[in-house]
Short mmCIF file of C-alpha atoms in Angstrom, two decimals:
data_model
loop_
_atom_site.label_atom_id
_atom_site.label_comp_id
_atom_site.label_asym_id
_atom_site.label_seq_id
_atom_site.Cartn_x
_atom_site.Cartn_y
_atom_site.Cartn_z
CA UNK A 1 41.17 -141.26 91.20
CA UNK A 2 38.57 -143.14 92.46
CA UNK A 3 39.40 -142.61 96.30
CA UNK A 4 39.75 -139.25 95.73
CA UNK A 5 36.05 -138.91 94.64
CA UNK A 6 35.02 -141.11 97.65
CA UNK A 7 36.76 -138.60 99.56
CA UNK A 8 35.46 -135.66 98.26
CA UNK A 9 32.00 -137.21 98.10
CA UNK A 10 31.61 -139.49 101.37
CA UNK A 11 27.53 -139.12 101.46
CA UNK A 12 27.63 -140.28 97.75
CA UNK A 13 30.60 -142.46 97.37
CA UNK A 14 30.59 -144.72 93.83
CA UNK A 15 28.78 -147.26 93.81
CA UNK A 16 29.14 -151.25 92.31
CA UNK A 17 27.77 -150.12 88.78
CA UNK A 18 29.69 -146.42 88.89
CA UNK A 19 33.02 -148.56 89.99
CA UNK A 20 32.82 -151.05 87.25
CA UNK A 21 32.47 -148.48 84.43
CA UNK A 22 35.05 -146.49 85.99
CA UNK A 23 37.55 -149.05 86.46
CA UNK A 24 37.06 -150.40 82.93
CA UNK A 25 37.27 -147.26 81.22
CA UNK A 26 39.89 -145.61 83.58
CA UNK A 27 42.60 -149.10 82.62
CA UNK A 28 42.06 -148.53 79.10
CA UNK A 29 42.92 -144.94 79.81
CA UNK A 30 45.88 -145.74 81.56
CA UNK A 31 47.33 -148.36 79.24
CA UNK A 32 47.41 -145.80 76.32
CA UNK A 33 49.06 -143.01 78.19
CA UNK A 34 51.45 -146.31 79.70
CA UNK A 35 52.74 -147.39 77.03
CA UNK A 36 52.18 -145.20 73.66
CA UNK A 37 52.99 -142.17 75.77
CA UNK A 38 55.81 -142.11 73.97
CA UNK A 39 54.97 -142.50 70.83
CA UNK A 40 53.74 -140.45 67.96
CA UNK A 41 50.36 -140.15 67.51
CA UNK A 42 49.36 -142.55 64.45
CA UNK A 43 51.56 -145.12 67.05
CA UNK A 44 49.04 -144.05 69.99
CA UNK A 45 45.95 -144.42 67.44
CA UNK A 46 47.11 -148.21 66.63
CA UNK A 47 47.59 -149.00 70.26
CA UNK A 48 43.70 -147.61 70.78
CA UNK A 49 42.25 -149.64 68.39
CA UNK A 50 44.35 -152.82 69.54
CA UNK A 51 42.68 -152.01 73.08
CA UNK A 52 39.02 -151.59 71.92
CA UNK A 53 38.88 -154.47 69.69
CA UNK A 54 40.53 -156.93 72.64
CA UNK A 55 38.11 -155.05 75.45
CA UNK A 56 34.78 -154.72 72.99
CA UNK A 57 34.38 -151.41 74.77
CA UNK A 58 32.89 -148.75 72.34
CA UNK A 59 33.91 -145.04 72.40
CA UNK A 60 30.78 -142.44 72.33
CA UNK A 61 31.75 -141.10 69.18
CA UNK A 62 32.06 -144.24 67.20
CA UNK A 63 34.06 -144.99 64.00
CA UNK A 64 37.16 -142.26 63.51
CA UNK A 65 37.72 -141.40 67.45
CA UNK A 66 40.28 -143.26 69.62
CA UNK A 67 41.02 -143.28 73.21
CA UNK A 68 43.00 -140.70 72.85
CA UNK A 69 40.22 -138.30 72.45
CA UNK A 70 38.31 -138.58 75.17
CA UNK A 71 39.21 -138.71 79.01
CA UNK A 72 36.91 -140.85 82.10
CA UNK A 73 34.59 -138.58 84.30
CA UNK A 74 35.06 -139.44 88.20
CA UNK A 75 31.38 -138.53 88.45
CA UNK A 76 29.50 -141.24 86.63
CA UNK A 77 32.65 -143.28 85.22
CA UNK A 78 31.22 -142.10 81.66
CA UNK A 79 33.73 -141.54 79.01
CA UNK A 80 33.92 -137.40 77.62
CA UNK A 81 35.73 -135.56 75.11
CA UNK A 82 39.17 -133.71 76.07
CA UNK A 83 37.78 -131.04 73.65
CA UNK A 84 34.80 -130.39 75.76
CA UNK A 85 36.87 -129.36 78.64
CA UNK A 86 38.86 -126.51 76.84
CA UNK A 87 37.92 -123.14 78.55
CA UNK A 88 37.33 -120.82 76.14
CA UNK A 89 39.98 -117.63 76.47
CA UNK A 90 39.96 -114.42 75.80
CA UNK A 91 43.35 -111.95 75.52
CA UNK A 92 43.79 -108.02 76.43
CA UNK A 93 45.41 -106.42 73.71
CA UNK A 94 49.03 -105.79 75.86
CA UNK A 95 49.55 -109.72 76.24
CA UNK A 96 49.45 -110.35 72.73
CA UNK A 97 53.93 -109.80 73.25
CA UNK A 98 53.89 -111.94 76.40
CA UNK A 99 55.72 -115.74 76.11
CA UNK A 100 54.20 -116.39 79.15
CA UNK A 101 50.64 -116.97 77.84
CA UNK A 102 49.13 -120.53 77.71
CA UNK A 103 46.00 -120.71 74.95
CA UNK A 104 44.27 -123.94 76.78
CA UNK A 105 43.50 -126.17 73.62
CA UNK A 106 42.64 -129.93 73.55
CA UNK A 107 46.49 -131.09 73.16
CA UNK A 108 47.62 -128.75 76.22
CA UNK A 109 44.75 -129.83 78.86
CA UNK A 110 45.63 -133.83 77.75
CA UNK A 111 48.72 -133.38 78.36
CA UNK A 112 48.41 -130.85 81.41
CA UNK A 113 46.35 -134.11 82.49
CA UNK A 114 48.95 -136.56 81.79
CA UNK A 115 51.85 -134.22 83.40
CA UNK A 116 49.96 -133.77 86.59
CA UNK A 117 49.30 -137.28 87.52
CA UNK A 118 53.25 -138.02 86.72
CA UNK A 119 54.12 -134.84 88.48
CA UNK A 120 52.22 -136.19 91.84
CA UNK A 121 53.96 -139.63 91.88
CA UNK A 122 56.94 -137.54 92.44
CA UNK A 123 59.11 -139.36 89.85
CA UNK A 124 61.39 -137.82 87.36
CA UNK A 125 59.71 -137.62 83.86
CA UNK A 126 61.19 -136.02 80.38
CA UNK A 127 59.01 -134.17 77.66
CA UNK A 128 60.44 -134.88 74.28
CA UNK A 129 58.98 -133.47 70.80
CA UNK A 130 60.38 -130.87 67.74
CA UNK A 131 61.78 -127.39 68.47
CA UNK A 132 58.65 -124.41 69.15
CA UNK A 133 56.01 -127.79 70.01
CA UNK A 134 55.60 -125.74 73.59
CA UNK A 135 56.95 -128.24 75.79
CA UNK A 136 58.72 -125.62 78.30
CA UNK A 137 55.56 -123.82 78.16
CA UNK A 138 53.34 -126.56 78.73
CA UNK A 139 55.44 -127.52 81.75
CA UNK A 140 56.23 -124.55 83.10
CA UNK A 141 52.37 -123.78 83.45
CA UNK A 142 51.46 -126.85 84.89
CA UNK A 143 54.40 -126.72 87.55
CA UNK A 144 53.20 -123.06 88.52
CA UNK A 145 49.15 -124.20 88.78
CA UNK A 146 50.58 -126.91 91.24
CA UNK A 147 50.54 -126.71 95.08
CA UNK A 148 53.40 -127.08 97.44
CA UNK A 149 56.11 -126.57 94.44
CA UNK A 150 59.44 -124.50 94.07
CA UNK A 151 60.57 -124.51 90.35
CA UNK A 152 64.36 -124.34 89.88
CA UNK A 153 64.33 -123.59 86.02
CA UNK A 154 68.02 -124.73 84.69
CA UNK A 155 69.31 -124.21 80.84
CA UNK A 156 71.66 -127.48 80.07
CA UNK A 157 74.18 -127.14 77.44
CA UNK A 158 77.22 -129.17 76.05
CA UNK A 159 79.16 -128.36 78.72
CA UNK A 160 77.11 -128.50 81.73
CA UNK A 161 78.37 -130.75 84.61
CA UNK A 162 76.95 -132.10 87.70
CA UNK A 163 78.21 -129.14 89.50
CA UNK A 164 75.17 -127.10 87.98
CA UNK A 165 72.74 -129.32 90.20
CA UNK A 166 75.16 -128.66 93.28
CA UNK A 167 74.68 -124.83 92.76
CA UNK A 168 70.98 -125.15 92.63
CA UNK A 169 71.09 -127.29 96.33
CA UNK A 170 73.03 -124.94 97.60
CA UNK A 171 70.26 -121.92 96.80
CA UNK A 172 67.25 -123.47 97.13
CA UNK A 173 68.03 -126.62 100.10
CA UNK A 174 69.70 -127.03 103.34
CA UNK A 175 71.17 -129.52 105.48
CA UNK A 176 69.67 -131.24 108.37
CA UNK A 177 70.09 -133.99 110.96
CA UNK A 178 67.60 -136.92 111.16
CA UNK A 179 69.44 -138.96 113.96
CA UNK A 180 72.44 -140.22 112.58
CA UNK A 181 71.31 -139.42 108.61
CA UNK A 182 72.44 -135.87 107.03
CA UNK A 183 69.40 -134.67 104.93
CA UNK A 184 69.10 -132.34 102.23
CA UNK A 185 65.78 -130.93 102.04
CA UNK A 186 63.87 -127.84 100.46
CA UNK A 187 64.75 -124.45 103.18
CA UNK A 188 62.02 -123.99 105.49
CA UNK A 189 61.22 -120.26 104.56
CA UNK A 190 59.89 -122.00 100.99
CA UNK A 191 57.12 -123.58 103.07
CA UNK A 192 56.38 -126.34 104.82
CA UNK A 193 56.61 -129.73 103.16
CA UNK A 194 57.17 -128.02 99.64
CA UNK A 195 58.74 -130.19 96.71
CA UNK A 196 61.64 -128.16 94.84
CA UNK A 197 61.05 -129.33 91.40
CA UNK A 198 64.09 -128.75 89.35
CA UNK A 199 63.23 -128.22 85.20
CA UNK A 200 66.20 -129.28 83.18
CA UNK A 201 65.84 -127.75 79.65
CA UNK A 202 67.69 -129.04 77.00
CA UNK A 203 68.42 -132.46 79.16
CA UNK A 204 70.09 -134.21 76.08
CA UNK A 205 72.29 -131.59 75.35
CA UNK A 206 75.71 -132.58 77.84
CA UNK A 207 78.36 -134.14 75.81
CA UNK A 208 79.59 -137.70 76.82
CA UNK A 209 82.92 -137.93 77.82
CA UNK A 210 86.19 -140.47 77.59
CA UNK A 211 83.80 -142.98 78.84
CA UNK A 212 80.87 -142.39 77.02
CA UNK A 213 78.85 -140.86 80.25
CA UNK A 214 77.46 -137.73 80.44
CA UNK A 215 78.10 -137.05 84.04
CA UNK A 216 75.37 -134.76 85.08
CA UNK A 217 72.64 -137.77 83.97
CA UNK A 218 74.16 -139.89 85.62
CA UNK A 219 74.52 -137.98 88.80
CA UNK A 220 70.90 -137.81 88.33
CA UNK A 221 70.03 -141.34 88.35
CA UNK A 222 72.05 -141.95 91.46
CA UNK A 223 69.64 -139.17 92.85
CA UNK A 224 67.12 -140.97 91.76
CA UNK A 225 67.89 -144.21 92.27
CA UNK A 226 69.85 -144.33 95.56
CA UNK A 227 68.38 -141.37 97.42
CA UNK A 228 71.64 -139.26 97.70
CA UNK A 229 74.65 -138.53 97.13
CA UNK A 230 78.58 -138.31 98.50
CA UNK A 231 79.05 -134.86 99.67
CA UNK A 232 83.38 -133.84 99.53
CA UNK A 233 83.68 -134.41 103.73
CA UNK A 234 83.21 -138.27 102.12
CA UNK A 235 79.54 -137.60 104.32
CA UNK A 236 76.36 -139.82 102.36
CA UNK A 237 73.63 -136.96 101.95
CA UNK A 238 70.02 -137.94 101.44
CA UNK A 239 67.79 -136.15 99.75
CA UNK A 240 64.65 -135.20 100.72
CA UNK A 241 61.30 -133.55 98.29
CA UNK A 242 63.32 -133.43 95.72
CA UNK A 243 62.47 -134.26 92.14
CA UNK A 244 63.54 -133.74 88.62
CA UNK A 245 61.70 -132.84 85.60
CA UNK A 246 63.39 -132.59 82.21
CA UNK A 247 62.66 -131.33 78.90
CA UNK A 248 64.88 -132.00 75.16
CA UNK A 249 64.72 -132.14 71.55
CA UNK A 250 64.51 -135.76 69.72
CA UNK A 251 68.27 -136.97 70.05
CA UNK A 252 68.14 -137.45 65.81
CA UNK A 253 68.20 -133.55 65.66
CA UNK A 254 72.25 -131.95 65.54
CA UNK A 255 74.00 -131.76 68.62
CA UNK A 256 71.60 -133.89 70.99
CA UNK A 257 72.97 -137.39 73.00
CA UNK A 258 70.74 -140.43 73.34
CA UNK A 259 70.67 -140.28 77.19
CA UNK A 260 71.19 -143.62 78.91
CA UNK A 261 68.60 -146.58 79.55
CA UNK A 262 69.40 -146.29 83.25
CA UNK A 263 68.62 -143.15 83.77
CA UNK A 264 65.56 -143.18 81.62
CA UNK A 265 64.22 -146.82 83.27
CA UNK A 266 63.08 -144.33 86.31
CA UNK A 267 61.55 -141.71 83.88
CA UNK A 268 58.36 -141.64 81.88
CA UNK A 269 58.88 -139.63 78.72
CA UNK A 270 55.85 -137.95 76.87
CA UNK A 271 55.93 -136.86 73.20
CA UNK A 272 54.87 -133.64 72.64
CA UNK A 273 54.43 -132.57 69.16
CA UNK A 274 53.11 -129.79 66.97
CA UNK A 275 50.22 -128.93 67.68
CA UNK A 276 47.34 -130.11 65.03
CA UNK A 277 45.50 -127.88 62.52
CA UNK A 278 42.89 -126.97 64.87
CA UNK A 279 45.05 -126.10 67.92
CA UNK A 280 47.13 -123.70 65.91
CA UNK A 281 43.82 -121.88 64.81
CA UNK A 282 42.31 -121.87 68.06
CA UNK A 283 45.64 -120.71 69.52
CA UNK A 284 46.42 -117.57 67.08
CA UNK A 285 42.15 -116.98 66.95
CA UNK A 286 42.71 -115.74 70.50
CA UNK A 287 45.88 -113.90 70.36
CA UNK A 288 44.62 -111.93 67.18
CA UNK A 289 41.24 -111.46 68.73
CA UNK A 290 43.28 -109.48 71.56
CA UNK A 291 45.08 -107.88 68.59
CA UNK A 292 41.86 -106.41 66.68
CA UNK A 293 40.70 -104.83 70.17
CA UNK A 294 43.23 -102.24 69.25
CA UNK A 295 40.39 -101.45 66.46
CA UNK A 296 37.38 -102.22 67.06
CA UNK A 297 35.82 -101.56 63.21
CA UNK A 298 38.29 -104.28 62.56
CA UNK A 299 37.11 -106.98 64.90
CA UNK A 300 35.58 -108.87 61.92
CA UNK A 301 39.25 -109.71 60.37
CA UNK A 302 40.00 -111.75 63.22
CA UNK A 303 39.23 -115.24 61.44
CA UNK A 304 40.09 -114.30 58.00
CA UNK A 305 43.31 -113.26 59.80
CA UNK A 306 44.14 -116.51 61.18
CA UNK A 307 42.82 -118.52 58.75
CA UNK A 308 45.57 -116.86 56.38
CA UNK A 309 48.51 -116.95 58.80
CA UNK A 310 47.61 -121.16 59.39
CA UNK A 311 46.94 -121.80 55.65
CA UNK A 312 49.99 -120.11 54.24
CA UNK A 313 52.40 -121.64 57.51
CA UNK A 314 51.20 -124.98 56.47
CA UNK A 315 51.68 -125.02 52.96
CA UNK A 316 55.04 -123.60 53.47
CA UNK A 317 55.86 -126.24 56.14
CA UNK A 318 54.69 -129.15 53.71
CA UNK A 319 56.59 -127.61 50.57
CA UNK A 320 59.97 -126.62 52.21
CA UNK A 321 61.86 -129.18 54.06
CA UNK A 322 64.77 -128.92 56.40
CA UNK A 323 66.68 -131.76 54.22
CA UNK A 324 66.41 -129.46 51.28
CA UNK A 325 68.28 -126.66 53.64
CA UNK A 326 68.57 -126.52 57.14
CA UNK A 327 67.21 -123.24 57.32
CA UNK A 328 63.50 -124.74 56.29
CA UNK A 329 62.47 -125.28 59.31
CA UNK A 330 58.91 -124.44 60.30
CA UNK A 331 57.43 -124.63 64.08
CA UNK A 332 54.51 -122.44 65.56
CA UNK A 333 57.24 -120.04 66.79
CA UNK A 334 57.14 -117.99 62.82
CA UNK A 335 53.10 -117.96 63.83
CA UNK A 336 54.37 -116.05 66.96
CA UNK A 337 56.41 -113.93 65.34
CA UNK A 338 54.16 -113.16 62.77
CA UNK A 339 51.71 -112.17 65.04
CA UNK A 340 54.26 -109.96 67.54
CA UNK A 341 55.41 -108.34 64.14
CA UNK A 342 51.60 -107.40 63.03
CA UNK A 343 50.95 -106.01 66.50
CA UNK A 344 53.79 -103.94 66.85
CA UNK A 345 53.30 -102.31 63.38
CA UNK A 346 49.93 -101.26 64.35
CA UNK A 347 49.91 -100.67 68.05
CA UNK A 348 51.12 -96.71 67.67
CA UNK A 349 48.35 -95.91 64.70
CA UNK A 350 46.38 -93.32 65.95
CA UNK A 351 44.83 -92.18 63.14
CA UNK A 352 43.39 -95.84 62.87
CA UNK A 353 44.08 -99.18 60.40
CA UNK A 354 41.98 -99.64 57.43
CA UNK A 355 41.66 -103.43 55.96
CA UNK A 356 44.21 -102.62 52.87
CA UNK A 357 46.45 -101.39 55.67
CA UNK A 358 46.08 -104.85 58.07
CA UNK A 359 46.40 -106.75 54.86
CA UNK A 360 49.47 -105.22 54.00
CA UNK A 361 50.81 -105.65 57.43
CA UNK A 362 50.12 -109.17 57.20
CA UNK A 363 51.42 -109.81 53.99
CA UNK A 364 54.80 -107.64 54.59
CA UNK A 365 55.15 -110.02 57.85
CA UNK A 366 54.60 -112.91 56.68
CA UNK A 367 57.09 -112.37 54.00
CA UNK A 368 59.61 -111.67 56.21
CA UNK A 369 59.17 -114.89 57.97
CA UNK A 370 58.38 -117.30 54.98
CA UNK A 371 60.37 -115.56 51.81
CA UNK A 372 63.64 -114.06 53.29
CA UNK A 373 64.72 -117.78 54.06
CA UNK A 374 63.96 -119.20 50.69
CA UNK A 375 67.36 -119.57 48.59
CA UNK A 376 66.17 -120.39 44.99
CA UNK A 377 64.58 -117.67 42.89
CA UNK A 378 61.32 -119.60 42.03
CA UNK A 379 61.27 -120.54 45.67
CA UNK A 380 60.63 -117.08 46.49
CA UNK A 381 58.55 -116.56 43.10
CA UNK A 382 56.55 -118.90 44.68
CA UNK A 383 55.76 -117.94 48.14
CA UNK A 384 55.19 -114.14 46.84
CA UNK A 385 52.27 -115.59 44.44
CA UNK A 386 51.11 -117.66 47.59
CA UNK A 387 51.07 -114.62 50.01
CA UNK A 388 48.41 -113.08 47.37
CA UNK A 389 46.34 -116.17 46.38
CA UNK A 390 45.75 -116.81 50.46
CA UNK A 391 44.78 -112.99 50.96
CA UNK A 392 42.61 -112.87 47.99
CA UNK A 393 41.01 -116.17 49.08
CA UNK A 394 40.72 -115.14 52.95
CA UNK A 395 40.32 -111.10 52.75
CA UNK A 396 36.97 -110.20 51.33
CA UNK A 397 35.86 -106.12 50.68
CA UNK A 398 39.52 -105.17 50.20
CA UNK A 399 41.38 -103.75 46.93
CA UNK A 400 43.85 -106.59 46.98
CA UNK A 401 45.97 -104.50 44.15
CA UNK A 402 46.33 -101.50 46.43
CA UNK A 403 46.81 -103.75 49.54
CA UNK A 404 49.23 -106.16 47.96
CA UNK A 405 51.47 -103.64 45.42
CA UNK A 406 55.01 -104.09 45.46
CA UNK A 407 57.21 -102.83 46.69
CA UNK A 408 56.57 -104.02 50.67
CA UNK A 409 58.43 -101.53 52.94
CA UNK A 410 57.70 -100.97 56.58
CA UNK A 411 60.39 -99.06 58.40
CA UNK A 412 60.97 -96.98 61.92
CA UNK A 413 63.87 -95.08 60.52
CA UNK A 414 61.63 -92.19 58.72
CA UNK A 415 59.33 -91.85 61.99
CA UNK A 416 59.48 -92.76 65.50
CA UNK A 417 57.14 -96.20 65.03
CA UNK A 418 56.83 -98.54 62.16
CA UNK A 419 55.06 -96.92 58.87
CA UNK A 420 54.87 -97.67 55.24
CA UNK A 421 57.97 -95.93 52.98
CA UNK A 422 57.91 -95.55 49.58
CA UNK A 423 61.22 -96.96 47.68
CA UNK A 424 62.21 -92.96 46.63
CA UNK A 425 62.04 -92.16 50.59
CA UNK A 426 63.59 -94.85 51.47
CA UNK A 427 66.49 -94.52 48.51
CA UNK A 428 67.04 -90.61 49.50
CA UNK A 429 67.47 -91.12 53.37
CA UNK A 430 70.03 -93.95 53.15
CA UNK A 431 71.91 -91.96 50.59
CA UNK A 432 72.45 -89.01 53.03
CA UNK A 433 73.04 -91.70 55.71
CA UNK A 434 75.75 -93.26 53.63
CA UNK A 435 76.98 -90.01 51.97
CA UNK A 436 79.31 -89.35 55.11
CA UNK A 437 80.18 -92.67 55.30
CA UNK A 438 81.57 -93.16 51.89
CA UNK A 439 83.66 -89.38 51.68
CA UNK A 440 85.49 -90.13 54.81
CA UNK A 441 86.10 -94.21 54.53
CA UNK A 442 86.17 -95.01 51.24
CA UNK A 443 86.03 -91.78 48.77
CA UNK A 444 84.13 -93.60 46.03
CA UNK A 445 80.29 -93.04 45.74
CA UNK A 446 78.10 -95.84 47.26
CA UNK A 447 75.33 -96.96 44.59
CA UNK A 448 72.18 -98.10 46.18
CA UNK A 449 69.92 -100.38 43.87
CA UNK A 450 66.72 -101.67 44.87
CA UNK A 451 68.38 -105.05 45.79
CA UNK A 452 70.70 -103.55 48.66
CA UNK A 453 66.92 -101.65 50.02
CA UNK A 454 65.57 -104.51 50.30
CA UNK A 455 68.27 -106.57 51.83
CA UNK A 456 69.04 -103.60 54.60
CA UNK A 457 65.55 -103.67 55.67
CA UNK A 458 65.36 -107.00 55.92
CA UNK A 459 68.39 -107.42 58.75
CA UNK A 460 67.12 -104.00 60.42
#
């Protein structure tokens, strides 16, 4: 780091006093990521204060910061919050749907940190951390901001076999001769000294076998380790800007393998986790503010908006647990989801949205997401009275009994896009629907309660 600034600064290169609090700051920095970069963060919080107290050094912010919040300015060697170097976003309407969008928050640019000064020692690493944490996202989009890369995105499963990383030679690399070395390196029409960075989703999903080896890590590591491999001609094949970047679940969920210590002695792993309280509101803040520009009169709801969807997700996360039933598992994906559904209820009004309407939207989404998977009776008793407690408490200058009157039901089979149906409406066209159905299958009358309504629209 601190060469680099020389270079990019030879008339004002540091000096004595600039090197010294760099250096100091910058090992501190280091040892964190080193060693607790791995570890959760109350693990990463104990390792910080450990380090301050042996140092003495004192963070800017004093009493309830750790190193982990701040990151050491090149330019005066000064320490600075990561949350100070968040760019503020803003989203057009049509990307609210995209799952290529990267909201920059403080956990993504400290990691995109940590990532890109692994990435450039061109050594394997692994990011670990919880299903919908945005670890394939947050990789992807530092891989594609890099220079001189070729991403080879591969999808590992139980099954998958060293020949998968064969395949992926074969289409992105060639052969060459170095004297009397064969050399597999990146094809020249990729560009000149590029790196072909292969992303292995998944990594800890291959089953071992007799042996207890799962083959394709362990081709891997020989890779890694040895430079190359033995081609079928019995020819040794070196390879050449070639490196490996992997991404998995935490081996305690179903269906995952603890991968082996060799393999993972050449690989730094980083947890990633879910993202904290003020991430997730910054995150869905931007993608609903994109939302409301469908409606301008409506810009206002943005932050009672997301302050709903985050309140109600967390209290469902922290009451429903997946050791209760599997199915209770909560991850930023069902804020998504909740937000995709909203959007494309009320991109195709064009006779505009009033606030009962957006309300009722929500509520109707979030439902979907939060109740359906509830099994007990006052389970879902529950998380209905909880959907209208957070929109009374979040939605002010709205008739909350018009907005949140049951029955819920949003539908595209009345219309061409997604409107509010009455139960009678909804009761008369599946009743012609089924009507045909029933005289020439079954001959006995179908009865449709409100039960079997609610349950059809629920898997339409």
């Amino acid at each position: 780091e601190s060469i680099e600034y020389d270079e990019n600064h030879p008339d004002f290169p540091m000096s004595g006093e600039h090197m010294d609090n760099f250096a100091k700051r910058w090992v501190l920095h280091s040892l964190v990521w080193s060693f607790a970069g791995s570890a959760s963060w109350a693990e990463r919080s104990e390792l910080s204060e450990m380090l301050l107290r042996t140092s003495g050094m004192i963070l800017p912010g004093g009493e309830g910061t750790n190193l982990t919040d701040y990151r050491v300015r090149s330019s005066d060697g000064e320490y600075e919050l990561w949350s100070e170097s968040v760019p503020r976003m803003e989203i057009e309407s049509h990307k609210v749907t995209a799952t290529d969008v990267v909201i920059a928050t403080t956990d993504t640019v400290r990691h995109t940190e940590v990532l890109g000064s692994w990435l450039s020692s061109r050594k394997p690493l692994i990011l670990c951390g919880p299903a919908g944490s945005g670890k394939s996202m947050t990789t992807n989009s530092v891989l594609q901001d890099m220079q001189g890369i070729v991403l080879a995105s591969l999808n590992f499963s139980s099954r998958t076999t060293p020949e998968i990383i064969l395949k992926t030679f074969d289409q992105y690399c060639s052969y060459v001769r170095r004297g009397k070395d064969t050399v597999l390196e990146p094809m020249e029409n990729l560009g000149a000294q590029s790196w072909l960075v292969i992303f292995c989703d998944e990594i800890n999903l291959p089953e071992e076998d007799t042996y207890g080896t799962q083959r394709v890590i362990m081709f891997m590591r020989q890779l890694v380790e040895q430079g190359g491999f033995w081609r079928n001609d019995n020819t040794w094949v070196k390879i050449d800007r070639i490196q490996f970047v992997g991404a998995c679940n935490p081996p305690t969920d179903a269906g995952r393998v603890n991968m082996s210590q060799r393999f993972l002695r050449h690989a730094p792993l980083l947890l990633v986790d879910f993202p904290a309280t003020d991430s997730l509101k910054q995150i869905y803040r931007t993608f609903n503010g994109g939302m409301m520009k469908l409606f301008p009169d409506l810009k206002g709801e943005t932050e009672p908006l997301t302050e709903a969807m985050v309140e109600l997700y967390s209290e469902a996360k922290e009451k429903f647990k997946p050791e209760a039933q599997p199915q209770y598992f909560y991850s930023p994906r069902e804020l998504s989801r909740w937000v995709r559904g909203i959007y494309e209820s009320i991109v195709d009004q064009d006779q505009g949205l009033t606030k009962e309407e957006l309300v009722r939207i929500w509520a109707h989404e979030g439902l979907r997401l939060f109740c359906d998977r509830l099994v007990e009776v006052e389970e879902r008793k529950w998380c209905e009275e909880k959907v209208d407690n957070v929109a009374r408490k979040w939605f002010a200058a709205v008739d909350h009994d018009k907005a949140l009157a049951r029955p819920l039901f949003y539908s595209t089979w009345l219309s061409k896009d997604t409107r509010q149906v009455s139960r009678d409406e909804l009761r008369d066209f599946l009743a012609a629907r089924l009507r045909v159905f029933y005289e020439e299958q079954l001959d006995v009358p179908l009865v449709i309660f409100d039960e079997v309504l609610e349950h059809i629209l629920r898997i339409d």
